Short mmCIF file of C-alpha atoms in Angstrom, two decimals:
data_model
loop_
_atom_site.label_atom_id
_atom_site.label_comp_id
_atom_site.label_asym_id
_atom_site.label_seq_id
_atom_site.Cartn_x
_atom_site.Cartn_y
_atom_site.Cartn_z
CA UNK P 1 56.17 -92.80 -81.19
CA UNK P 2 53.92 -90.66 -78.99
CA UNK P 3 53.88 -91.66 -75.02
CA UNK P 4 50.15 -92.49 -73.98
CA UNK P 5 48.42 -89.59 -72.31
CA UNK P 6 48.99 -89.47 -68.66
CA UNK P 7 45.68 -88.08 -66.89
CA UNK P 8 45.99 -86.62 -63.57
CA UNK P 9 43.23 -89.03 -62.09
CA UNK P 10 41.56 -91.98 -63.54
CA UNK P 11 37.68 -91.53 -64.90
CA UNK P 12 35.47 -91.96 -61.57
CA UNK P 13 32.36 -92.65 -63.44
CA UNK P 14 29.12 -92.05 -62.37
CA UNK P 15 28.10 -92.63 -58.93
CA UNK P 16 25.80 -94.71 -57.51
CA UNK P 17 22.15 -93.44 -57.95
CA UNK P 18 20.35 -92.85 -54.63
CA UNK P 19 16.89 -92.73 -54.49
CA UNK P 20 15.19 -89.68 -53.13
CA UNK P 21 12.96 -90.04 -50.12
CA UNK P 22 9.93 -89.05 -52.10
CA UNK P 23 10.78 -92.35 -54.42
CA UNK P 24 10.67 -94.62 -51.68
CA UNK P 25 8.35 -93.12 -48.68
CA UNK P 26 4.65 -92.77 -50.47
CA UNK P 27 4.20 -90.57 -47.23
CA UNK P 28 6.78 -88.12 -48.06
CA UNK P 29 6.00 -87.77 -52.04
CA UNK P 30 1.96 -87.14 -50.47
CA UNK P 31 3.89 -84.20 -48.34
CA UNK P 32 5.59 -83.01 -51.32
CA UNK P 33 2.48 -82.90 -53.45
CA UNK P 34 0.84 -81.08 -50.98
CA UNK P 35 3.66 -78.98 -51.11
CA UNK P 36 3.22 -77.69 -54.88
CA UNK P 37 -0.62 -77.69 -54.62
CA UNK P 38 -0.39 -75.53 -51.93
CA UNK P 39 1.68 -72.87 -53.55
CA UNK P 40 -0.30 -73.52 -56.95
CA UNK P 41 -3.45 -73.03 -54.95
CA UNK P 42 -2.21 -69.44 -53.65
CA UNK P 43 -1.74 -68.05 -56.65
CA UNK P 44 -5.39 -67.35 -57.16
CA UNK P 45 -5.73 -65.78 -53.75
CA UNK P 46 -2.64 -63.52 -54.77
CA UNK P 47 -4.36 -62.83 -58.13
CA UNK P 48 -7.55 -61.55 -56.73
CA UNK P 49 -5.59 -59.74 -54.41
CA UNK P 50 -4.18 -57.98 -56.99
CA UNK P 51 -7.30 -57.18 -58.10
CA UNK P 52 -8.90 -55.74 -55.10
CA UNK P 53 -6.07 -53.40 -54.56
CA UNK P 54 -6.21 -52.34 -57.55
CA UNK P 55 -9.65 -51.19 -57.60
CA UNK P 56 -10.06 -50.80 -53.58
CA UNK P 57 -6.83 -49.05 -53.04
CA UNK P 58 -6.74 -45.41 -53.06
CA UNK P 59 -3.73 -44.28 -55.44
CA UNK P 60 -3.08 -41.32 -52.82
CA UNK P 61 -1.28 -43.46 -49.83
CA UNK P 62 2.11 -44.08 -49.23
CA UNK P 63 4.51 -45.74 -47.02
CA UNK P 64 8.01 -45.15 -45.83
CA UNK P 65 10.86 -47.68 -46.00
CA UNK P 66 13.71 -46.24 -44.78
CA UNK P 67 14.92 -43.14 -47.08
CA UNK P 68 12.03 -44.38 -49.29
CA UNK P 69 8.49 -42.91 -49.68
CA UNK P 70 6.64 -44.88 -52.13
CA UNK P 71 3.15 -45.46 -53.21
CA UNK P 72 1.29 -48.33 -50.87
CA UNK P 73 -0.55 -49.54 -54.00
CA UNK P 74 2.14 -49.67 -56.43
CA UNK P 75 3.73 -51.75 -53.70
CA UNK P 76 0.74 -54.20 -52.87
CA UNK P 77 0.41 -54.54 -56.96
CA UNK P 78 3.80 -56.07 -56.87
CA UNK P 79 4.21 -57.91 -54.51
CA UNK P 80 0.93 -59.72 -55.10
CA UNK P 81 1.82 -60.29 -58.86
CA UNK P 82 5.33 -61.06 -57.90
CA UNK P 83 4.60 -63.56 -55.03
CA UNK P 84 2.21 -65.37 -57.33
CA UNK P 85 4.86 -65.74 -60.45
CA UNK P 86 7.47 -66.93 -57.60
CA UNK P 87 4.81 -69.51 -56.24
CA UNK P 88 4.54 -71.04 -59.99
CA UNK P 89 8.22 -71.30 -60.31
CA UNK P 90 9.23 -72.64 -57.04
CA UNK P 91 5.86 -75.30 -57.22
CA UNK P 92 7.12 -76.15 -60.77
CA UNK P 93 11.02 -76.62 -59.00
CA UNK P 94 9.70 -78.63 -56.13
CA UNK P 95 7.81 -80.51 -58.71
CA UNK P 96 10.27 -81.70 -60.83
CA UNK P 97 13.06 -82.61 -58.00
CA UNK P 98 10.53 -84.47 -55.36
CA UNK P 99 7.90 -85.89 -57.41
CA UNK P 100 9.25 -86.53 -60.95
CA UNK P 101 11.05 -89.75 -62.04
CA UNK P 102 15.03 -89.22 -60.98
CA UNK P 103 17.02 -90.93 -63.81
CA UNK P 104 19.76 -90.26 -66.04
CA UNK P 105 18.85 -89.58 -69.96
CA UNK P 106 20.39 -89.22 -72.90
CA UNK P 107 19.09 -87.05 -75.36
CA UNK P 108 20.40 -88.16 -78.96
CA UNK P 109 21.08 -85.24 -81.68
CA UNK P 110 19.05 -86.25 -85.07
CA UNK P 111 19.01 -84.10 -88.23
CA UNK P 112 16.17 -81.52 -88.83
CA UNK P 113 14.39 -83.19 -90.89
CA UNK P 114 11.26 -84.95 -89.80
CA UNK P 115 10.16 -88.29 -90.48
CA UNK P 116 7.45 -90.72 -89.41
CA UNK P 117 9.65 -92.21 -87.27
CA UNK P 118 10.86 -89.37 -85.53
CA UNK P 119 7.18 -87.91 -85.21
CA UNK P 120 6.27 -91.12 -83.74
CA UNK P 121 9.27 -90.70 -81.08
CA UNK P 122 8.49 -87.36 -79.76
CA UNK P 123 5.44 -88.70 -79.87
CA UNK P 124 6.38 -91.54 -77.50
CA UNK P 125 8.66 -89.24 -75.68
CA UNK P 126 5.98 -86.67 -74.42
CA UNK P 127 3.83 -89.68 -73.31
CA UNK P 128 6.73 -90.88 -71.47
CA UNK P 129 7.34 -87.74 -70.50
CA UNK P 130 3.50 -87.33 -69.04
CA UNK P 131 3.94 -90.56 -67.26
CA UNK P 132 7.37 -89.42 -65.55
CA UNK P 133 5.53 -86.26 -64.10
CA UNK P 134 3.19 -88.25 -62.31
CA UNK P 135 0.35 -86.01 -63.56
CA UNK P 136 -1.84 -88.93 -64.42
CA UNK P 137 -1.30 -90.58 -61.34
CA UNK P 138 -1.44 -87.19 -58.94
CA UNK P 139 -3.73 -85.08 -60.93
CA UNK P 140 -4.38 -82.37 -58.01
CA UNK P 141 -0.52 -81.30 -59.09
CA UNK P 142 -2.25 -80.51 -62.76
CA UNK P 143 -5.30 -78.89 -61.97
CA UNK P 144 -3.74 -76.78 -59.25
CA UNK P 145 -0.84 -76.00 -61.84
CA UNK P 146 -3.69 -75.32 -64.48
CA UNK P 147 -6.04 -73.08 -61.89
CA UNK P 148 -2.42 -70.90 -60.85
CA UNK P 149 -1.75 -70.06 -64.56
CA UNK P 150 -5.35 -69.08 -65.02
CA UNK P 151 -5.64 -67.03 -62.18
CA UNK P 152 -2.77 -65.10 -63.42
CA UNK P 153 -4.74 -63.52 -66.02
CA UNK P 154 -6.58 -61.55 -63.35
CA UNK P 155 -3.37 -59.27 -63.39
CA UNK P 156 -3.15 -59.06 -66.59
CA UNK P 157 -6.76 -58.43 -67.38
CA UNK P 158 -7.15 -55.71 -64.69
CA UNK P 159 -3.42 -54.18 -65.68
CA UNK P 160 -5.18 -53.30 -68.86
CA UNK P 161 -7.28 -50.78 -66.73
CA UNK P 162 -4.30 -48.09 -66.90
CA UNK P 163 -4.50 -47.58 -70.56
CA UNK P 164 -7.09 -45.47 -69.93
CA UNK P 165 -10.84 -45.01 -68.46
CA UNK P 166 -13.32 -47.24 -70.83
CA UNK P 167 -14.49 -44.80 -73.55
CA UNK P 168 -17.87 -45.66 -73.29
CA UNK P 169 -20.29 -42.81 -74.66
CA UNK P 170 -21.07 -40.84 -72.19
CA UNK P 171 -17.13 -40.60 -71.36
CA UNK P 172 -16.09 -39.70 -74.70
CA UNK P 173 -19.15 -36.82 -74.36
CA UNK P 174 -17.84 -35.84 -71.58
CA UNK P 175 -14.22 -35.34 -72.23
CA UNK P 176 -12.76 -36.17 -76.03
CA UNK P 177 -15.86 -35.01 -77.74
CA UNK P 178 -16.24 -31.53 -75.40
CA UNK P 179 -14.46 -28.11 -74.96
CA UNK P 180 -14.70 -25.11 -72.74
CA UNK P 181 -16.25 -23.15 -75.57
CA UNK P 182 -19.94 -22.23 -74.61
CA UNK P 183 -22.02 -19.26 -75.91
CA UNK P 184 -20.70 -15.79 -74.87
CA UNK P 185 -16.95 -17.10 -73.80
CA UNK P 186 -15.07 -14.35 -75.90
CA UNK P 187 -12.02 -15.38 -78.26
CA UNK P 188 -8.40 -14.40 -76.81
CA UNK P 189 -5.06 -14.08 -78.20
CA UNK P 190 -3.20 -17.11 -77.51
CA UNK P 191 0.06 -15.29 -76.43
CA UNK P 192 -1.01 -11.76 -74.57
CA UNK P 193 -4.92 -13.09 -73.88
CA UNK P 194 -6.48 -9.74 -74.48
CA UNK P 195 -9.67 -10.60 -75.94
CA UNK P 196 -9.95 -9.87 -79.88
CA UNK P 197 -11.85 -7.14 -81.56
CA UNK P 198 -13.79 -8.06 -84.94
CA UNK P 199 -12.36 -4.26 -86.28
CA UNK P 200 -8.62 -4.84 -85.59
CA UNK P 201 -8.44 -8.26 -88.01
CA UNK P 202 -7.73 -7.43 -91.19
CA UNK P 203 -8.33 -9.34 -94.79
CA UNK P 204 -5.92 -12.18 -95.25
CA UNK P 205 -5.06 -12.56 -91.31
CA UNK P 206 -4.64 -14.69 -89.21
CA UNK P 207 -4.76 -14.87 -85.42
CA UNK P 208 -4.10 -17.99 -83.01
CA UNK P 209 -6.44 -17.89 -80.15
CA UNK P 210 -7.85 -19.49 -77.25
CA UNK P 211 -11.18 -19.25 -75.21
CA UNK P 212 -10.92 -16.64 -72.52
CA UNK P 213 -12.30 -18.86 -69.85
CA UNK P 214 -9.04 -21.11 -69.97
CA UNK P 215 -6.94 -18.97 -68.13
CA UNK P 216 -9.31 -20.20 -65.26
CA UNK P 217 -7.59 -23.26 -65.28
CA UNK P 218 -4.72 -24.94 -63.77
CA UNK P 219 -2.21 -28.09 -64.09
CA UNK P 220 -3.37 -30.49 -66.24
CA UNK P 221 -6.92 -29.40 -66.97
CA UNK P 222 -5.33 -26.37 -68.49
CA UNK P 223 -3.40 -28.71 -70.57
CA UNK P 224 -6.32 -30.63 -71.76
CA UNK P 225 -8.43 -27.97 -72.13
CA UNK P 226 -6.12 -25.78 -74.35
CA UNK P 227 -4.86 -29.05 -76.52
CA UNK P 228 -8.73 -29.10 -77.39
CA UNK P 229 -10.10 -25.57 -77.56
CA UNK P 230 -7.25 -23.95 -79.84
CA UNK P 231 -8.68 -21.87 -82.41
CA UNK P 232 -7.44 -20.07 -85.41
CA UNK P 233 -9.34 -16.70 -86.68
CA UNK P 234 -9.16 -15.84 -89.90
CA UNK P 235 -10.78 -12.61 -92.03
CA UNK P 236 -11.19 -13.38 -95.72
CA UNK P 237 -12.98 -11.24 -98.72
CA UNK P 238 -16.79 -12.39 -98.04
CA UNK P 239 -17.17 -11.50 -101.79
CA UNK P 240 -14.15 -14.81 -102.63
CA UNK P 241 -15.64 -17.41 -100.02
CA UNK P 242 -18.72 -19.98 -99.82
CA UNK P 243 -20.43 -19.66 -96.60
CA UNK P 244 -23.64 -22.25 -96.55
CA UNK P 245 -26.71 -21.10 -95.42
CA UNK P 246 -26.56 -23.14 -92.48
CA UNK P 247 -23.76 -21.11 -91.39
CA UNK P 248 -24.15 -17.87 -92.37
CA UNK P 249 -24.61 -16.39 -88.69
CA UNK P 250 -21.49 -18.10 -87.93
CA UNK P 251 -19.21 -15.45 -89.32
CA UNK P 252 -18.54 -12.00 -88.98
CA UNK P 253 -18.02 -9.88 -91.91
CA UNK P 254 -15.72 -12.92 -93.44
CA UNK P 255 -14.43 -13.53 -89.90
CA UNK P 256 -14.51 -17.00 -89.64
CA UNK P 257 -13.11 -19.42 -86.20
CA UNK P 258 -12.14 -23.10 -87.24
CA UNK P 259 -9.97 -25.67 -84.74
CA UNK P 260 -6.72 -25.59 -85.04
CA UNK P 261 -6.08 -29.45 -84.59
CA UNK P 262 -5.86 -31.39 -87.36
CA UNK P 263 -8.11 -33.87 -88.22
CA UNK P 264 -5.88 -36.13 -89.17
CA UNK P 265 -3.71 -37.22 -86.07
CA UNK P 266 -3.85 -33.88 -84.22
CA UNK P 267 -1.30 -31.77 -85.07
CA UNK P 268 -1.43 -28.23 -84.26
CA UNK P 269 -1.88 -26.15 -87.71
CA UNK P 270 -1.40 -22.77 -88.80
CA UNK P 271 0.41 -22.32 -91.74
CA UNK P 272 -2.10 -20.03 -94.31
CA UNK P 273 -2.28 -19.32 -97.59
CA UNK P 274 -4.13 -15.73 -97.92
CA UNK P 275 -4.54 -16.17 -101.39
CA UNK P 276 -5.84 -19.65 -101.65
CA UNK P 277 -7.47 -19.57 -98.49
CA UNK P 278 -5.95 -23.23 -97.63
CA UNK P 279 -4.70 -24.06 -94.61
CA UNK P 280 -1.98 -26.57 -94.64
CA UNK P 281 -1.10 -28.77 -91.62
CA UNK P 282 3.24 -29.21 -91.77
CA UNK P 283 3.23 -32.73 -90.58
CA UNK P 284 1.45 -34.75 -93.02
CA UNK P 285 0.27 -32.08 -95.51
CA UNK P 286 -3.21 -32.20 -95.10
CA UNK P 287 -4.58 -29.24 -96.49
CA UNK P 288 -8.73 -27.31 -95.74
CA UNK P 289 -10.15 -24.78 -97.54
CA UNK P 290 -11.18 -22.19 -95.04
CA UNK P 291 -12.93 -20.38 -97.62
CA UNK P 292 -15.28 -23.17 -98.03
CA UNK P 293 -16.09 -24.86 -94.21
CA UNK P 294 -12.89 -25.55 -93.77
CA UNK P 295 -13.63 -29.19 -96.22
CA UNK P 296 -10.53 -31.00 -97.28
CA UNK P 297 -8.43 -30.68 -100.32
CA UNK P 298 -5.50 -32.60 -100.57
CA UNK P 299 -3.58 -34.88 -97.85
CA UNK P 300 -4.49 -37.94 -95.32
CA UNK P 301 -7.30 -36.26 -93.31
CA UNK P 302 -10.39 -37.44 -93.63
CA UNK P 303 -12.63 -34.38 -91.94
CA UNK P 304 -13.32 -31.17 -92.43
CA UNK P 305 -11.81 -28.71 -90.13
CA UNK P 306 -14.16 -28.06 -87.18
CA UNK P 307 -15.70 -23.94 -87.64
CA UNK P 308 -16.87 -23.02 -84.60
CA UNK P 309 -19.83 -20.35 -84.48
CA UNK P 310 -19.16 -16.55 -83.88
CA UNK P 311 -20.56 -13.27 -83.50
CA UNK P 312 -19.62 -9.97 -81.49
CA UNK P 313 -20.88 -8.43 -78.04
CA UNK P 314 -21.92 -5.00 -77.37
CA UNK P 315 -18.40 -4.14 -77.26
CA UNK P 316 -17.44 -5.57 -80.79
CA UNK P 317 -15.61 -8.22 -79.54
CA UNK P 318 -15.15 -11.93 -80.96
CA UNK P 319 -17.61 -14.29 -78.98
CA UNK P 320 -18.73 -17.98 -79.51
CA UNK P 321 -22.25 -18.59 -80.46
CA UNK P 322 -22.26 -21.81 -78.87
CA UNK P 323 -19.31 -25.02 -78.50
CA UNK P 324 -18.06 -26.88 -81.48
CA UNK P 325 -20.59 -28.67 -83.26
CA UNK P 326 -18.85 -31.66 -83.84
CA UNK P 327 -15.79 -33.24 -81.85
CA UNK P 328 -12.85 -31.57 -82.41
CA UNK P 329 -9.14 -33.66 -83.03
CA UNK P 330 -8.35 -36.41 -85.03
CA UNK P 331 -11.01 -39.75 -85.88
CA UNK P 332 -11.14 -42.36 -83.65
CA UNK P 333 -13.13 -46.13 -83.79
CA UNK P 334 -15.89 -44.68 -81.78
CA UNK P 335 -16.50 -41.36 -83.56
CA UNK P 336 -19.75 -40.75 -84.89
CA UNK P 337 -19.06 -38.77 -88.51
CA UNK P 338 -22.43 -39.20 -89.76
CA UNK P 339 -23.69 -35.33 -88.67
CA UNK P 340 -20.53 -33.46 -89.79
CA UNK P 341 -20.52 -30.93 -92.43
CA UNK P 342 -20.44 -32.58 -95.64
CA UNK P 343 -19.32 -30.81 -99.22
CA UNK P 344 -22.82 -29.71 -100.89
CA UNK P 345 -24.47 -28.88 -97.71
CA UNK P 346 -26.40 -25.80 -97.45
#
């Protein structure tokens, strides 16, 4: 036989249950509500705060704390956001000690499956449930809970500012859809700069180039301005090309200037078959016929390649007629296709 089990103490049990003040002083549970509505009711405040220094703040001013420099606005942002998510969480804490019923509950494990009966506890649970948080009875502590979780969507909403300015049209005209390439800017090498002479490119070549106005630039616009205004120059046999008659003062002896972005998601492309005249972008394989307005003939792009209109100055050098006549780069939602060159035009 085994000996009984000899436990170091005996069970205590549960203690006795106290009641809180809030359950027994209708003064003190007013206190507490007034309490969470308060911090419910400063979340808005917070929120619009966030708002105004977003938009009001200027993104140039800092502040020191300590060994720290940091930016004034990125600081106001979170503490404003962050003070308004602690404010819901410490309401919703106060909430549910002071104010809801205090009482012990057991919580009985059922199988997964569903039944009427079991819908028709929850059921009965969440109404019990409803009743224990006193919503019905305070409803301030709802509508000030209701009007904090709201207000929080101010952040969010105005957060979605830094994906990028609104591309409305005149902002796409102004930067997606434009380049640095006017009339008379003459075409450069892309590597050494020195501008490029119609009698040094020879049949079946192929030059990378860029405007000669972009080493103007600095920082970032040079970045944006080159990522748009690449160029490739090509010289092909005008006797083994199709040149519309729309375009036939856009060449130069079979010298013809076409982006060198893809149309498809933007790669960078210069990989040329002399004797097909195709170029073929190395990312997705989308391939253009430069012999015939750069249209497409195999792969995901949907666009031709973007020509851009030539000619020479007085000293025989390459020079643009005008910009692009279309946007350059890959399609986007907004992009109006309806005026690009289209196979059959003349």
């Amino acid at each position: 036989m085994h000996p009984e089990p000899q436990y170091p103490v005996n069970d205590p049990g549960h203690p006795e249950h106290l009641p809180r003040l809030t359950d027994v002083d209708e003064k003190a549970a007013d206190r507490a509500t007034r309490q969470v509505a308060t911090m419910f009711g400063i979340v808005p405040v917070l929120a619009i705060g966030f708002a105004v220094v977003y938009f009001a703040m200027p993104r140039t001013m800092y502040i020191d704390f300590g060994f720290l420099h940091v930016n004034l606005q990125h600081v106001l942002l979170g503490v404003t956001a962050g003070m308004s998510l602690l404010l819901i969480g410490v309401g919703a804490v106060q909430w549910a000690r002071q104010l809801m019923d205090d009482h012990e509950m057991v919580d009985y494990r059922h199988s997964a499956a569903s039944d009427r009966d079991d819908r028709e506890y929850v059921i009965t649970e969440l109404q019990k449930g409803t009743e224990e948080s006193k919503i019905t009875r305070r409803k301030v502590l709802g509508r000030s809970l209701v009007g904090a979780l709201a207000a929080m969507g101010i952040p969010l909403v105005v957060s979605f500012a830094d994906l990028g300015p609104w591309p409305t049209k005149k902002r796409r005209a102004a930067t997606i859809e434009t380049t640095i390439w006017a009339e008379g800017v003459r075409l450069v090498n892309d590597v050494t700069y020195l501008p490029i002479k119609a009698s040094d490119i020879e049949i079946g070549q192929l030059v990378n180039g860029q405007p000669e106005n972009l080493k103007d630039l600095e920082g970032t616009a040079f970045l944006q301005a080159k990522a748009k205004s690449s160029i490739i120059v090509v010289r092909m046999d005008p006797n083994t090309i199709s040149i519309p008659a729309s375009r036939q003062d856009w060449q130069v002896g079979g010298i013809l200037c076409y982006s060198k972005i893809c149309t498809h998601v933007g790669c960078p492309i210069s990989l040329w078959e002399q004797q097909t005249h195709h170029l073929l972008c190395p990312c997705h394989q989308s391939t253009f016929d430069l012999g015939n307005s750069g249209l497409v003939v195999f792969g995901p792009a949907a666009r031709a390649l973007p020509q851009l209109p030539i000619t020479v100055d007085g000293e025989g050098y390459l020079v643009a007629r005008s910009g692009f006549t279309v946007p350059v780069g890959p399609s986007y939602f907004e992009r109006d296709s309806r005026h690009d060159f289209q196979e059959g035009d003349s």
